[in-house]
């Protein structure tokens, strides 16, 4: 029995032994399919990957979760680090929520002097007033830093220095509003940034209540005066943008204090429409703003939480609907009872420009009365609304 146990391995061992050099060629045909997977799997078994390895970031990816020491190694100066982060926010505003906390912590380790804090304020202010799409993000950034930066030197904390910087620009408002085109453009960027600051900069009281900066509310009122006192087109457009942005909040705040400032602003707009030498398009913008304000800035207060807005219960239901024209030049909108029929007729019209060839050549002749007057005449609907507005404004004046 024991001998058989001893001999059994000897009988099986030659079958498992690797083939000799003479047998290698025949075995390649029968076992090549099985040998190949073993060659592929071997490197996986030898892998040195580890769950504790550093996180991988693709090339070109900006990671702002580094420690203060790492940042100091990557960026030799504070302005370089801050400017790079501001540019990153401009390109990827969605990263604000995930990266702002680490950014503030890094600044707390870096901004330790009055000069450094002043430099930080100036960098953010310049980005917010030179990049049109950054004013909102800049205001949010200023609000966060005003609550999370720990440095508070004798010259003032972050919020105080920011407001001082804005005041410097504010004091030159009258000269800026009547300056050259470049000066006015810079001034308009400041005005809109101040509007965003008013909406986003939170001031926490001693009892924990959150309020807005009253100084900004007063400043916006005076900025509107400066813009309307110099009724150039770009100044008036800036005023319209500011009121669309902050009008509802300003009016609510003024009403709570028993003030009639918004009534005065609207009266100022009506005077500009009647008397100012501004373009027709700008006058139409101002009229639309007055209409927006008359509809409570587009806010609809439903009488019931379960009641949906309909043409019957919401006067603003069709406010933003486009205006179309029939073949006879009669205007119609979605509010028109025959809207579907008229719109279908509009779609079925094939020849919209009978006097033009495909390459744009004008075949109508130089004396075409419609083309000669197209830039000088209002359409009937706008002309009727404008005349109605002028008569109403004149009636209010006499009262």
mmCIF file of C-alpha atoms in Angstrom:
data_model
loop_
_atom_site.group_PDB
_atom_site.id
_atom_site.type_symbol
_atom_site.label_atom_id
_atom_site.label_comp_id
_atom_site.label_asym_id
_atom_site.label_seq_id
_atom_site.Cartn_x
_atom_site.Cartn_y
_atom_site.Cartn_z
ATOM 1 C CA UNK A 1 0.000 0.000 0.000
ATOM 2 C CA UNK A 2 2.743 2.387 0.967
ATOM 3 C CA UNK A 3 4.680 1.474 -2.167
ATOM 4 C CA UNK A 4 1.758 2.361 -4.357
ATOM 5 C CA UNK A 5 1.477 5.762 -2.635
ATOM 6 C CA UNK A 6 5.151 6.351 -3.255
ATOM 7 C CA UNK A 7 5.005 5.398 -6.908
ATOM 8 C CA UNK A 8 1.835 7.226 -7.876
ATOM 9 C CA UNK A 9 3.419 10.658 -8.025
ATOM 10 C CA UNK A 10 6.227 9.323 -10.117
ATOM 11 C CA UNK A 11 3.747 8.040 -12.715
ATOM 12 C CA UNK A 12 1.820 11.299 -12.941
ATOM 13 C CA UNK A 13 4.731 13.725 -12.742
ATOM 14 C CA UNK A 14 5.915 13.235 -16.361
ATOM 15 C CA UNK A 15 2.427 14.148 -17.659
ATOM 16 C CA UNK A 16 2.555 17.579 -15.894
ATOM 17 C CA UNK A 17 6.147 18.345 -16.706
ATOM 18 C CA UNK A 18 6.793 20.972 -19.383
ATOM 19 C CA UNK A 19 7.329 19.553 -22.850
ATOM 20 C CA UNK A 20 10.797 19.012 -24.153
ATOM 21 C CA UNK A 21 12.255 21.133 -26.912
ATOM 22 C CA UNK A 22 11.301 18.442 -29.421
ATOM 23 C CA UNK A 23 7.638 18.547 -28.427
ATOM 24 C CA UNK A 24 7.187 22.360 -28.353
ATOM 25 C CA UNK A 25 6.123 22.772 -32.005
ATOM 26 C CA UNK A 26 3.230 20.265 -31.929
ATOM 27 C CA UNK A 27 1.905 21.690 -28.640
ATOM 28 C CA UNK A 28 1.713 25.262 -29.947
ATOM 29 C CA UNK A 29 -1.162 24.306 -32.250
ATOM 30 C CA UNK A 30 -3.264 22.690 -29.525
ATOM 31 C CA UNK A 31 -2.546 24.905 -26.512
ATOM 32 C CA UNK A 32 -1.836 28.361 -28.033
ATOM 33 C CA UNK A 33 -5.402 29.579 -27.301
ATOM 34 C CA UNK A 34 -4.995 28.705 -23.629
ATOM 35 C CA UNK A 35 -1.468 30.109 -23.334
ATOM 36 C CA UNK A 36 -2.378 33.626 -24.544
ATOM 37 C CA UNK A 37 -4.807 34.527 -21.746
ATOM 38 C CA UNK A 38 -2.157 33.575 -19.178
ATOM 39 C CA UNK A 39 0.221 36.126 -20.701
ATOM 40 C CA UNK A 40 -2.440 38.895 -20.483
ATOM 41 C CA UNK A 41 -3.508 38.140 -16.908
ATOM 42 C CA UNK A 42 0.021 37.984 -15.506
ATOM 43 C CA UNK A 43 0.590 41.808 -15.398
ATOM 44 C CA UNK A 44 -2.684 42.305 -13.503
ATOM 45 C CA UNK A 45 -1.526 39.953 -10.807
ATOM 46 C CA UNK A 46 1.729 41.900 -10.601
ATOM 47 C CA UNK A 47 -0.041 45.330 -10.430
ATOM 48 C CA UNK A 48 1.366 47.862 -7.972
ATOM 49 C CA UNK A 49 -1.839 49.975 -7.845
ATOM 50 C CA UNK A 50 -2.899 50.924 -4.344
ATOM 51 C CA UNK A 51 -6.117 52.266 -2.831
ATOM 52 C CA UNK A 52 -3.944 54.690 -0.881
ATOM 53 C CA UNK A 53 -2.371 56.222 -4.002
ATOM 54 C CA UNK A 54 -2.777 60.017 -4.515
ATOM 55 C CA UNK A 55 -5.933 61.080 -6.346
ATOM 56 C CA UNK A 56 -5.461 61.386 -10.108
ATOM 57 C CA UNK A 57 -6.273 64.664 -11.918
ATOM 58 C CA UNK A 58 -6.223 65.004 -15.717
ATOM 59 C CA UNK A 59 -3.692 67.383 -17.207
ATOM 60 C CA UNK A 60 -4.931 70.971 -17.194
ATOM 61 C CA UNK A 61 -7.311 70.370 -14.270
ATOM 62 C CA UNK A 62 -7.170 73.075 -11.608
ATOM 63 C CA UNK A 63 -7.349 71.726 -8.069
ATOM 64 C CA UNK A 64 -7.827 74.336 -5.343
ATOM 65 C CA UNK A 65 -7.993 71.950 -2.400
ATOM 66 C CA UNK A 66 -4.280 72.142 -1.671
ATOM 67 C CA UNK A 67 -2.949 73.096 1.729
ATOM 68 C CA UNK A 68 -1.550 76.546 2.398
ATOM 69 C CA UNK A 69 2.009 75.198 2.284
ATOM 70 C CA UNK A 70 1.414 73.554 -1.114
ATOM 71 C CA UNK A 71 -0.126 76.733 -2.505
ATOM 72 C CA UNK A 72 2.881 78.772 -1.410
ATOM 73 C CA UNK A 73 5.104 76.403 -3.353
ATOM 74 C CA UNK A 74 2.959 76.638 -6.509
ATOM 75 C CA UNK A 75 2.312 80.411 -6.357
ATOM 76 C CA UNK A 76 5.145 82.687 -5.276
ATOM 77 C CA UNK A 77 2.841 85.677 -4.616
ATOM 78 C CA UNK A 78 -0.677 86.284 -3.307
ATOM 79 C CA UNK A 79 -1.863 88.174 -6.438
ATOM 80 C CA UNK A 80 -0.928 85.247 -8.689
ATOM 81 C CA UNK A 81 -2.888 82.788 -6.554
ATOM 82 C CA UNK A 82 -5.950 85.028 -6.212
ATOM 83 C CA UNK A 83 -6.020 86.010 -9.897
ATOM 84 C CA UNK A 84 -5.730 82.385 -10.980
ATOM 85 C CA UNK A 85 -8.660 81.450 -8.734
ATOM 86 C CA UNK A 86 -10.760 84.372 -10.027
ATOM 87 C CA UNK A 87 -10.109 83.334 -13.614
ATOM 88 C CA UNK A 88 -11.009 79.769 -12.691
ATOM 89 C CA UNK A 89 -14.330 80.939 -11.199
ATOM 90 C CA UNK A 90 -15.032 83.002 -14.304
ATOM 91 C CA UNK A 91 -14.605 79.955 -16.538
ATOM 92 C CA UNK A 92 -16.228 77.450 -14.150
ATOM 93 C CA UNK A 93 -18.737 79.274 -11.916
ATOM 94 C CA UNK A 94 -20.247 75.959 -10.848
ATOM 95 C CA UNK A 95 -17.107 75.205 -8.815
ATOM 96 C CA UNK A 96 -17.854 78.010 -6.346
ATOM 97 C CA UNK A 97 -19.662 75.832 -3.807
ATOM 98 C CA UNK A 98 -17.018 73.097 -3.733
ATOM 99 C CA UNK A 99 -13.872 75.246 -3.707
ATOM 100 C CA UNK A 100 -14.702 78.480 -1.881
ATOM 101 C CA UNK A 101 -14.137 77.041 1.594
ATOM 102 C CA UNK A 102 -10.587 75.915 0.859
ATOM 103 C CA UNK A 103 -9.887 79.213 -0.902
ATOM 104 C CA UNK A 104 -10.924 81.159 2.205
ATOM 105 C CA UNK A 105 -8.823 78.918 4.466
ATOM 106 C CA UNK A 106 -5.780 79.478 2.256
ATOM 107 C CA UNK A 107 -6.332 83.237 2.349
ATOM 108 C CA UNK A 108 -6.495 83.147 6.143
ATOM 109 C CA UNK A 109 -3.004 81.704 6.150
ATOM 110 C CA UNK A 110 -1.717 84.203 3.595
ATOM 111 C CA UNK A 111 -3.541 87.494 4.187
ATOM 112 C CA UNK A 112 -2.029 88.618 7.483
ATOM 113 C CA UNK A 113 -1.308 92.323 6.874
ATOM 114 C CA UNK A 114 -3.259 95.452 5.978
ATOM 115 C CA UNK A 115 -1.515 95.705 2.610
ATOM 116 C CA UNK A 116 -2.343 92.102 1.707
ATOM 117 C CA UNK A 117 -6.018 92.644 2.556
ATOM 118 C CA UNK A 118 -6.120 95.844 0.501
ATOM 119 C CA UNK A 119 -4.537 93.992 -2.397
ATOM 120 C CA UNK A 120 -7.115 91.190 -2.150
ATOM 121 C CA UNK A 121 -10.012 93.675 -2.203
ATOM 122 C CA UNK A 122 -8.590 95.459 -5.247
ATOM 123 C CA UNK A 123 -8.092 92.220 -7.197
ATOM 124 C CA UNK A 124 -11.688 91.111 -6.636
ATOM 125 C CA UNK A 125 -13.070 94.579 -7.395
ATOM 126 C CA UNK A 126 -11.183 94.821 -10.677
ATOM 127 C CA UNK A 127 -12.325 91.360 -11.769
ATOM 128 C CA UNK A 128 -15.953 92.126 -10.903
ATOM 129 C CA UNK A 129 -15.996 95.427 -12.811
ATOM 130 C CA UNK A 130 -13.899 94.452 -15.830
ATOM 131 C CA UNK A 131 -15.469 91.046 -16.627
ATOM 132 C CA UNK A 132 -19.199 91.578 -17.381
ATOM 133 C CA UNK A 133 -20.275 88.076 -16.378
ATOM 134 C CA UNK A 134 -18.388 88.137 -13.077
ATOM 135 C CA UNK A 135 -20.341 90.838 -11.212
ATOM 136 C CA UNK A 136 -22.770 88.339 -9.670
ATOM 137 C CA UNK A 137 -20.068 85.813 -8.820
ATOM 138 C CA UNK A 138 -17.876 88.605 -7.465
ATOM 139 C CA UNK A 139 -20.669 89.743 -5.150
ATOM 140 C CA UNK A 140 -21.150 86.194 -3.852
ATOM 141 C CA UNK A 141 -17.412 85.869 -3.304
ATOM 142 C CA UNK A 142 -17.320 89.166 -1.398
ATOM 143 C CA UNK A 143 -20.196 88.047 0.817
ATOM 144 C CA UNK A 144 -18.487 84.745 1.675
ATOM 145 C CA UNK A 145 -15.119 86.319 2.433
ATOM 146 C CA UNK A 146 -16.710 89.040 4.561
ATOM 147 C CA UNK A 147 -17.927 86.297 6.926
ATOM 148 C CA UNK A 148 -14.956 83.903 6.781
ATOM 149 C CA UNK A 149 -11.763 85.971 6.649
ATOM 150 C CA UNK A 150 -10.348 86.183 10.144
ATOM 151 C CA UNK A 151 -8.052 89.195 9.715
ATOM 152 C CA UNK A 152 -9.530 92.457 11.028
ATOM 153 C CA UNK A 153 -6.857 95.161 11.115
ATOM 154 C CA UNK A 154 -7.295 98.714 12.362
ATOM 155 C CA UNK A 155 -7.820 99.937 8.809
ATOM 156 C CA UNK A 156 -10.997 97.817 8.589
ATOM 157 C CA UNK A 157 -12.113 94.278 7.833
ATOM 158 C CA UNK A 158 -12.766 92.903 4.358
ATOM 159 C CA UNK A 159 -16.304 94.287 4.033
ATOM 160 C CA UNK A 160 -15.324 97.732 5.274
ATOM 161 C CA UNK A 161 -12.403 97.972 2.859
ATOM 162 C CA UNK A 162 -14.617 96.779 0.008
ATOM 163 C CA UNK A 163 -17.216 99.474 0.730
ATOM 164 C CA UNK A 164 -14.450 102.085 0.964
ATOM 165 C CA UNK A 165 -13.218 101.023 -2.473
ATOM 166 C CA UNK A 166 -16.729 101.317 -3.880
ATOM 167 C CA UNK A 167 -17.125 104.735 -2.273
ATOM 168 C CA UNK A 168 -14.055 105.993 -4.134
ATOM 169 C CA UNK A 169 -15.755 105.170 -7.438
ATOM 170 C CA UNK A 170 -19.119 106.406 -6.197
ATOM 171 C CA UNK A 171 -17.849 109.879 -5.386
ATOM 172 C CA UNK A 172 -16.865 110.384 -9.036
ATOM 173 C CA UNK A 173 -20.346 109.412 -10.300
ATOM 174 C CA UNK A 174 -21.340 112.797 -11.739
ATOM 175 C CA UNK A 175 -18.125 113.212 -13.718
ATOM 176 C CA UNK A 176 -18.203 109.577 -14.856
ATOM 177 C CA UNK A 177 -21.814 109.765 -16.076
ATOM 178 C CA UNK A 178 -20.942 112.637 -18.398
ATOM 179 C CA UNK A 179 -17.459 111.412 -19.343
ATOM 180 C CA UNK A 180 -16.264 109.830 -22.565
ATOM 181 C CA UNK A 181 -17.444 106.432 -23.759
ATOM 182 C CA UNK A 182 -14.665 104.474 -22.019
ATOM 183 C CA UNK A 183 -15.257 106.269 -18.717
ATOM 184 C CA UNK A 184 -19.005 105.692 -18.895
ATOM 185 C CA UNK A 185 -18.524 102.011 -19.692
ATOM 186 C CA UNK A 186 -16.349 101.564 -16.608
ATOM 187 C CA UNK A 187 -18.877 103.501 -14.550
ATOM 188 C CA UNK A 188 -21.752 101.289 -15.745
ATOM 189 C CA UNK A 189 -19.836 98.149 -14.732
ATOM 190 C CA UNK A 190 -19.403 99.626 -11.257
ATOM 191 C CA UNK A 191 -23.121 100.481 -11.016
ATOM 192 C CA UNK A 192 -24.205 96.929 -11.868
ATOM 193 C CA UNK A 193 -21.642 95.420 -9.481
ATOM 194 C CA UNK A 194 -22.966 97.647 -6.697
ATOM 195 C CA UNK A 195 -26.452 96.383 -7.506
ATOM 196 C CA UNK A 196 -25.255 92.781 -7.146
ATOM 197 C CA UNK A 197 -23.539 93.665 -3.870
ATOM 198 C CA UNK A 198 -26.774 95.150 -2.543
ATOM 199 C CA UNK A 199 -28.604 91.886 -3.281
ATOM 200 C CA UNK A 200 -25.896 89.478 -2.089
ATOM 201 C CA UNK A 201 -23.897 91.169 0.683
ATOM 202 C CA UNK A 202 -25.392 90.006 3.974
ATOM 203 C CA UNK A 203 -24.840 91.855 7.234
ATOM 204 C CA UNK A 204 -25.485 89.863 10.405
ATOM 205 C CA UNK A 205 -26.766 91.805 13.387
ATOM 206 C CA UNK A 206 -26.013 91.183 17.037
ATOM 207 C CA UNK A 207 -29.217 89.164 17.389
ATOM 208 C CA UNK A 208 -28.392 86.994 14.382
ATOM 209 C CA UNK A 209 -30.753 88.727 11.975
ATOM 210 C CA UNK A 210 -29.512 89.174 8.405
ATOM 211 C CA UNK A 211 -30.000 92.522 6.667
ATOM 212 C CA UNK A 212 -28.785 94.352 3.592
ATOM 213 C CA UNK A 213 -26.396 97.283 3.652
ATOM 214 C CA UNK A 214 -28.467 100.471 3.886
ATOM 215 C CA UNK A 215 -25.523 102.479 2.599
ATOM 216 C CA UNK A 216 -25.744 100.600 -0.700
ATOM 217 C CA UNK A 217 -29.464 101.326 -0.989
ATOM 218 C CA UNK A 218 -28.794 105.055 -0.621
ATOM 219 C CA UNK A 219 -25.927 104.814 -3.081
ATOM 220 C CA UNK A 220 -28.046 103.098 -5.744
ATOM 221 C CA UNK A 221 -30.669 105.839 -5.479
ATOM 222 C CA UNK A 222 -28.038 108.519 -6.118
ATOM 223 C CA UNK A 223 -26.503 106.543 -8.958
ATOM 224 C CA UNK A 224 -29.897 106.430 -10.668
ATOM 225 C CA UNK A 225 -30.114 110.212 -10.318
ATOM 226 C CA UNK A 226 -26.704 110.578 -11.957
ATOM 227 C CA UNK A 227 -27.704 108.333 -14.860
ATOM 228 C CA UNK A 228 -31.032 110.078 -15.500
ATOM 229 C CA UNK A 229 -29.414 113.503 -15.194
ATOM 230 C CA UNK A 230 -27.249 112.620 -18.191
ATOM 231 C CA UNK A 231 -29.786 110.895 -20.472
ATOM 232 C CA UNK A 232 -27.437 109.451 -23.043
ATOM 233 C CA UNK A 233 -28.491 106.114 -24.469
ATOM 234 C CA UNK A 234 -25.893 104.015 -22.666
ATOM 235 C CA UNK A 235 -26.622 105.733 -19.330
ATOM 236 C CA UNK A 236 -30.328 105.041 -19.699
ATOM 237 C CA UNK A 237 -29.705 101.419 -20.680
ATOM 238 C CA UNK A 238 -27.584 101.002 -17.552
ATOM 239 C CA UNK A 239 -30.390 102.463 -15.440
ATOM 240 C CA UNK A 240 -32.874 100.018 -16.969
ATOM 241 C CA UNK A 241 -30.566 97.064 -16.205
ATOM 242 C CA UNK A 242 -30.088 98.235 -12.634
ATOM 243 C CA UNK A 243 -33.820 98.620 -12.023
ATOM 244 C CA UNK A 244 -34.600 95.241 -13.576
ATOM 245 C CA UNK A 245 -32.008 93.752 -11.237
ATOM 246 C CA UNK A 246 -32.890 95.539 -7.989
ATOM 247 C CA UNK A 247 -36.187 97.353 -8.596
ATOM 248 C CA UNK A 248 -38.475 94.940 -6.743
ATOM 249 C CA UNK A 249 -36.198 94.751 -3.691
ATOM 250 C CA UNK A 250 -35.637 98.519 -3.607
ATOM 251 C CA UNK A 251 -39.353 99.283 -3.827
ATOM 252 C CA UNK A 252 -40.232 96.778 -1.103
ATOM 253 C CA UNK A 253 -37.598 98.271 1.195
ATOM 254 C CA UNK A 254 -38.681 101.845 0.496
ATOM 255 C CA UNK A 255 -42.320 100.965 1.120
ATOM 256 C CA UNK A 256 -41.434 99.389 4.470
ATOM 257 C CA UNK A 257 -39.833 102.698 5.449
ATOM 258 C CA UNK A 258 -42.761 104.722 4.147
ATOM 259 C CA UNK A 259 -40.751 106.247 1.314
ATOM 260 C CA UNK A 260 -41.998 107.028 -2.200
ATOM 261 C CA UNK A 261 -38.627 106.869 -3.927
ATOM 262 C CA UNK A 262 -39.802 104.429 -6.586
ATOM 263 C CA UNK A 263 -42.664 106.737 -7.544
ATOM 264 C CA UNK A 264 -40.103 109.492 -8.012
ATOM 265 C CA UNK A 265 -37.913 107.211 -10.136
ATOM 266 C CA UNK A 266 -40.841 106.272 -12.386
ATOM 267 C CA UNK A 267 -41.784 109.948 -12.747
ATOM 268 C CA UNK A 268 -38.193 110.654 -13.717
ATOM 269 C CA UNK A 269 -38.378 107.964 -16.384
ATOM 270 C CA UNK A 270 -41.607 109.412 -17.783
ATOM 271 C CA UNK A 271 -39.982 112.830 -18.029
ATOM 272 C CA UNK A 272 -37.029 111.348 -19.882
ATOM 273 C CA UNK A 273 -39.327 109.597 -22.364
ATOM 274 C CA UNK A 274 -41.181 112.852 -23.074
ATOM 275 C CA UNK A 275 -38.296 115.306 -23.118
ATOM 276 C CA UNK A 276 -34.935 113.576 -23.582
ATOM 277 C CA UNK A 277 -33.261 113.340 -26.967
ATOM 278 C CA UNK A 278 -32.628 109.600 -26.746
ATOM 279 C CA UNK A 279 -33.181 106.964 -29.403
ATOM 280 C CA UNK A 280 -36.549 105.373 -30.082
ATOM 281 C CA UNK A 281 -35.309 101.954 -28.979
ATOM 282 C CA UNK A 282 -34.208 103.297 -25.604
ATOM 283 C CA UNK A 283 -37.551 105.018 -25.116
ATOM 284 C CA UNK A 284 -39.253 101.702 -25.783
ATOM 285 C CA UNK A 285 -37.008 100.052 -23.181
ATOM 286 C CA UNK A 286 -38.034 102.685 -20.640
ATOM 287 C CA UNK A 287 -41.708 102.185 -21.459
ATOM 288 C CA UNK A 288 -41.316 98.433 -21.005
ATOM 289 C CA UNK A 289 -39.705 99.064 -17.620
ATOM 290 C CA UNK A 290 -42.639 101.219 -16.527
ATOM 291 C CA UNK A 291 -44.956 98.432 -17.668
ATOM 292 C CA UNK A 292 -42.914 95.875 -15.721
ATOM 293 C CA UNK A 293 -43.142 97.939 -12.574
ATOM 294 C CA UNK A 294 -46.911 98.374 -13.003
ATOM 295 C CA UNK A 295 -47.178 94.563 -12.951
ATOM 296 C CA UNK A 296 -45.358 94.470 -9.582
ATOM 297 C CA UNK A 297 -42.051 93.679 -11.302
ATOM 298 C CA UNK A 298 -43.508 90.577 -12.913
ATOM 299 C CA UNK A 299 -44.419 88.989 -9.596
ATOM 300 C CA UNK A 300 -47.851 87.338 -9.631
ATOM 301 C CA UNK A 301 -49.548 86.842 -6.276
ATOM 302 C CA UNK A 302 -52.092 84.091 -6.778
ATOM 303 C CA UNK A 303 -55.204 84.228 -4.594
ATOM 304 C CA UNK A 304 -54.977 80.488 -4.043
ATOM 305 C CA UNK A 305 -51.947 78.223 -3.834
ATOM 306 C CA UNK A 306 -53.748 75.641 -5.952
ATOM 307 C CA UNK A 307 -54.852 78.056 -8.657
ATOM 308 C CA UNK A 308 -52.798 78.021 -11.847
ATOM 309 C CA UNK A 309 -52.229 81.193 -13.842
ATOM 310 C CA UNK A 310 -54.582 81.489 -16.823
ATOM 311 C CA UNK A 311 -55.470 84.267 -19.273
ATOM 312 C CA UNK A 312 -58.599 84.880 -17.175
ATOM 313 C CA UNK A 313 -57.007 85.297 -13.723
ATOM 314 C CA UNK A 314 -53.535 86.640 -14.615
ATOM 315 C CA UNK A 315 -53.313 89.956 -16.486
ATOM 316 C CA UNK A 316 -49.651 89.310 -17.267
ATOM 317 C CA UNK A 317 -50.262 85.902 -18.842
ATOM 318 C CA UNK A 318 -49.553 87.102 -22.391
ATOM 319 C CA UNK A 319 -47.015 89.819 -21.457
ATOM 320 C CA UNK A 320 -44.021 88.073 -22.981
ATOM 321 C CA UNK A 321 -45.800 86.584 -25.990
ATOM 322 C CA UNK A 322 -44.369 87.622 -29.392
ATOM 323 C CA UNK A 323 -46.385 89.779 -31.795
ATOM 324 C CA UNK A 324 -47.072 88.475 -35.322
ATOM 325 C CA UNK A 325 -48.612 90.182 -38.351
ATOM 326 C CA UNK A 326 -51.095 88.937 -40.913
ATOM 327 C CA UNK A 327 -50.645 89.445 -44.660
ATOM 328 C CA UNK A 328 -52.622 92.691 -44.277
ATOM 329 C CA UNK A 329 -50.281 93.991 -41.587
ATOM 330 C CA UNK A 330 -52.722 93.444 -38.712
ATOM 331 C CA UNK A 331 -50.884 92.519 -35.466
ATOM 332 C CA UNK A 332 -51.958 89.496 -33.405
ATOM 333 C CA UNK A 333 -50.657 87.564 -30.388
ATOM 334 C CA UNK A 334 -51.523 84.366 -28.547
ATOM 335 C CA UNK A 335 -54.225 86.332 -26.731
ATOM 336 C CA UNK A 336 -56.146 86.778 -30.006
ATOM 337 C CA UNK A 337 -59.179 84.442 -30.302
ATOM 338 C CA UNK A 338 -58.230 83.599 -33.907
ATOM 339 C CA UNK A 339 -54.554 83.037 -33.054
ATOM 340 C CA UNK A 340 -54.306 79.437 -34.312
ATOM 341 C CA UNK A 341 -55.946 80.236 -37.629
ATOM 342 C CA UNK A 342 -53.864 83.362 -38.247
ATOM 343 C CA UNK A 343 -50.630 81.682 -37.193
ATOM 344 C CA UNK A 344 -51.284 78.765 -39.544
ATOM 345 C CA UNK A 345 -51.857 81.231 -42.368
ATOM 346 C CA UNK A 346 -48.517 82.832 -41.522
ATOM 347 C CA UNK A 347 -46.737 79.483 -41.726
ATOM 348 C CA UNK A 348 -48.316 78.663 -45.091
ATOM 349 C CA UNK A 349 -47.028 81.837 -46.693
ATOM 350 C CA UNK A 350 -44.072 80.874 -48.867
ATOM 351 C CA UNK A 351 -42.848 84.061 -50.463
ATOM 352 C CA UNK A 352 -41.765 86.312 -47.584
ATOM 353 C CA UNK A 353 -39.327 88.451 -49.603
ATOM 354 C CA UNK A 354 -40.611 88.688 -53.186
ATOM 355 C CA UNK A 355 -38.311 91.574 -54.084
ATOM 356 C CA UNK A 356 -35.053 89.733 -53.267
ATOM 357 C CA UNK A 357 -33.190 87.024 -55.078
ATOM 358 C CA UNK A 358 -31.485 84.189 -53.212
ATOM 359 C CA UNK A 359 -28.146 86.018 -53.232
ATOM 360 C CA UNK A 360 -29.716 89.057 -51.539
ATOM 361 C CA UNK A 361 -29.845 91.321 -54.620
ATOM 362 C CA UNK A 362 -32.385 94.100 -54.187
ATOM 363 C CA UNK A 363 -34.877 94.033 -57.092
ATOM 364 C CA UNK A 364 -37.307 96.554 -55.681
ATOM 365 C CA UNK A 365 -35.504 99.638 -56.944
ATOM 366 C CA UNK A 366 -34.154 102.624 -55.067
ATOM 367 C CA UNK A 367 -37.520 104.312 -54.831
ATOM 368 C CA UNK A 368 -39.371 101.613 -52.858
ATOM 369 C CA UNK A 369 -41.468 103.575 -50.344
ATOM 370 C CA UNK A 370 -41.598 100.771 -47.757
ATOM 371 C CA UNK A 371 -37.842 100.245 -47.659
ATOM 372 C CA UNK A 372 -37.209 103.994 -47.543
ATOM 373 C CA UNK A 373 -39.446 104.470 -44.491
ATOM 374 C CA UNK A 374 -38.712 101.277 -42.576
ATOM 375 C CA UNK A 375 -36.315 102.951 -40.118
ATOM 376 C CA UNK A 376 -38.454 106.033 -39.520
ATOM 377 C CA UNK A 377 -41.966 104.727 -38.810
ATOM 378 C CA UNK A 378 -43.324 102.982 -35.722
ATOM 379 C CA UNK A 379 -45.620 100.043 -36.218
ATOM 380 C CA UNK A 380 -49.268 100.866 -35.400
ATOM 381 C CA UNK A 381 -49.305 99.051 -32.059
ATOM 382 C CA UNK A 382 -46.216 100.782 -30.684
ATOM 383 C CA UNK A 383 -47.332 104.168 -31.973
ATOM 384 C CA UNK A 384 -50.721 103.786 -30.316
ATOM 385 C CA UNK A 385 -49.138 102.744 -26.999
ATOM 386 C CA UNK A 386 -46.674 105.624 -27.150
ATOM 387 C CA UNK A 387 -49.387 108.216 -27.797
ATOM 388 C CA UNK A 388 -51.471 106.797 -24.972
ATOM 389 C CA UNK A 389 -48.493 107.006 -22.630
ATOM 390 C CA UNK A 390 -47.776 110.626 -23.574
ATOM 391 C CA UNK A 391 -51.395 111.660 -22.975
ATOM 392 C CA UNK A 392 -51.492 109.885 -19.621
ATOM 393 C CA UNK A 393 -48.222 111.475 -18.515
ATOM 394 C CA UNK A 394 -49.445 114.929 -19.548
ATOM 395 C CA UNK A 395 -52.640 114.400 -17.559
ATOM 396 C CA UNK A 396 -50.662 113.470 -14.456
ATOM 397 C CA UNK A 397 -48.514 116.575 -14.836
ATOM 398 C CA UNK A 398 -51.522 118.880 -14.893
ATOM 399 C CA UNK A 399 -52.911 117.246 -11.776
#
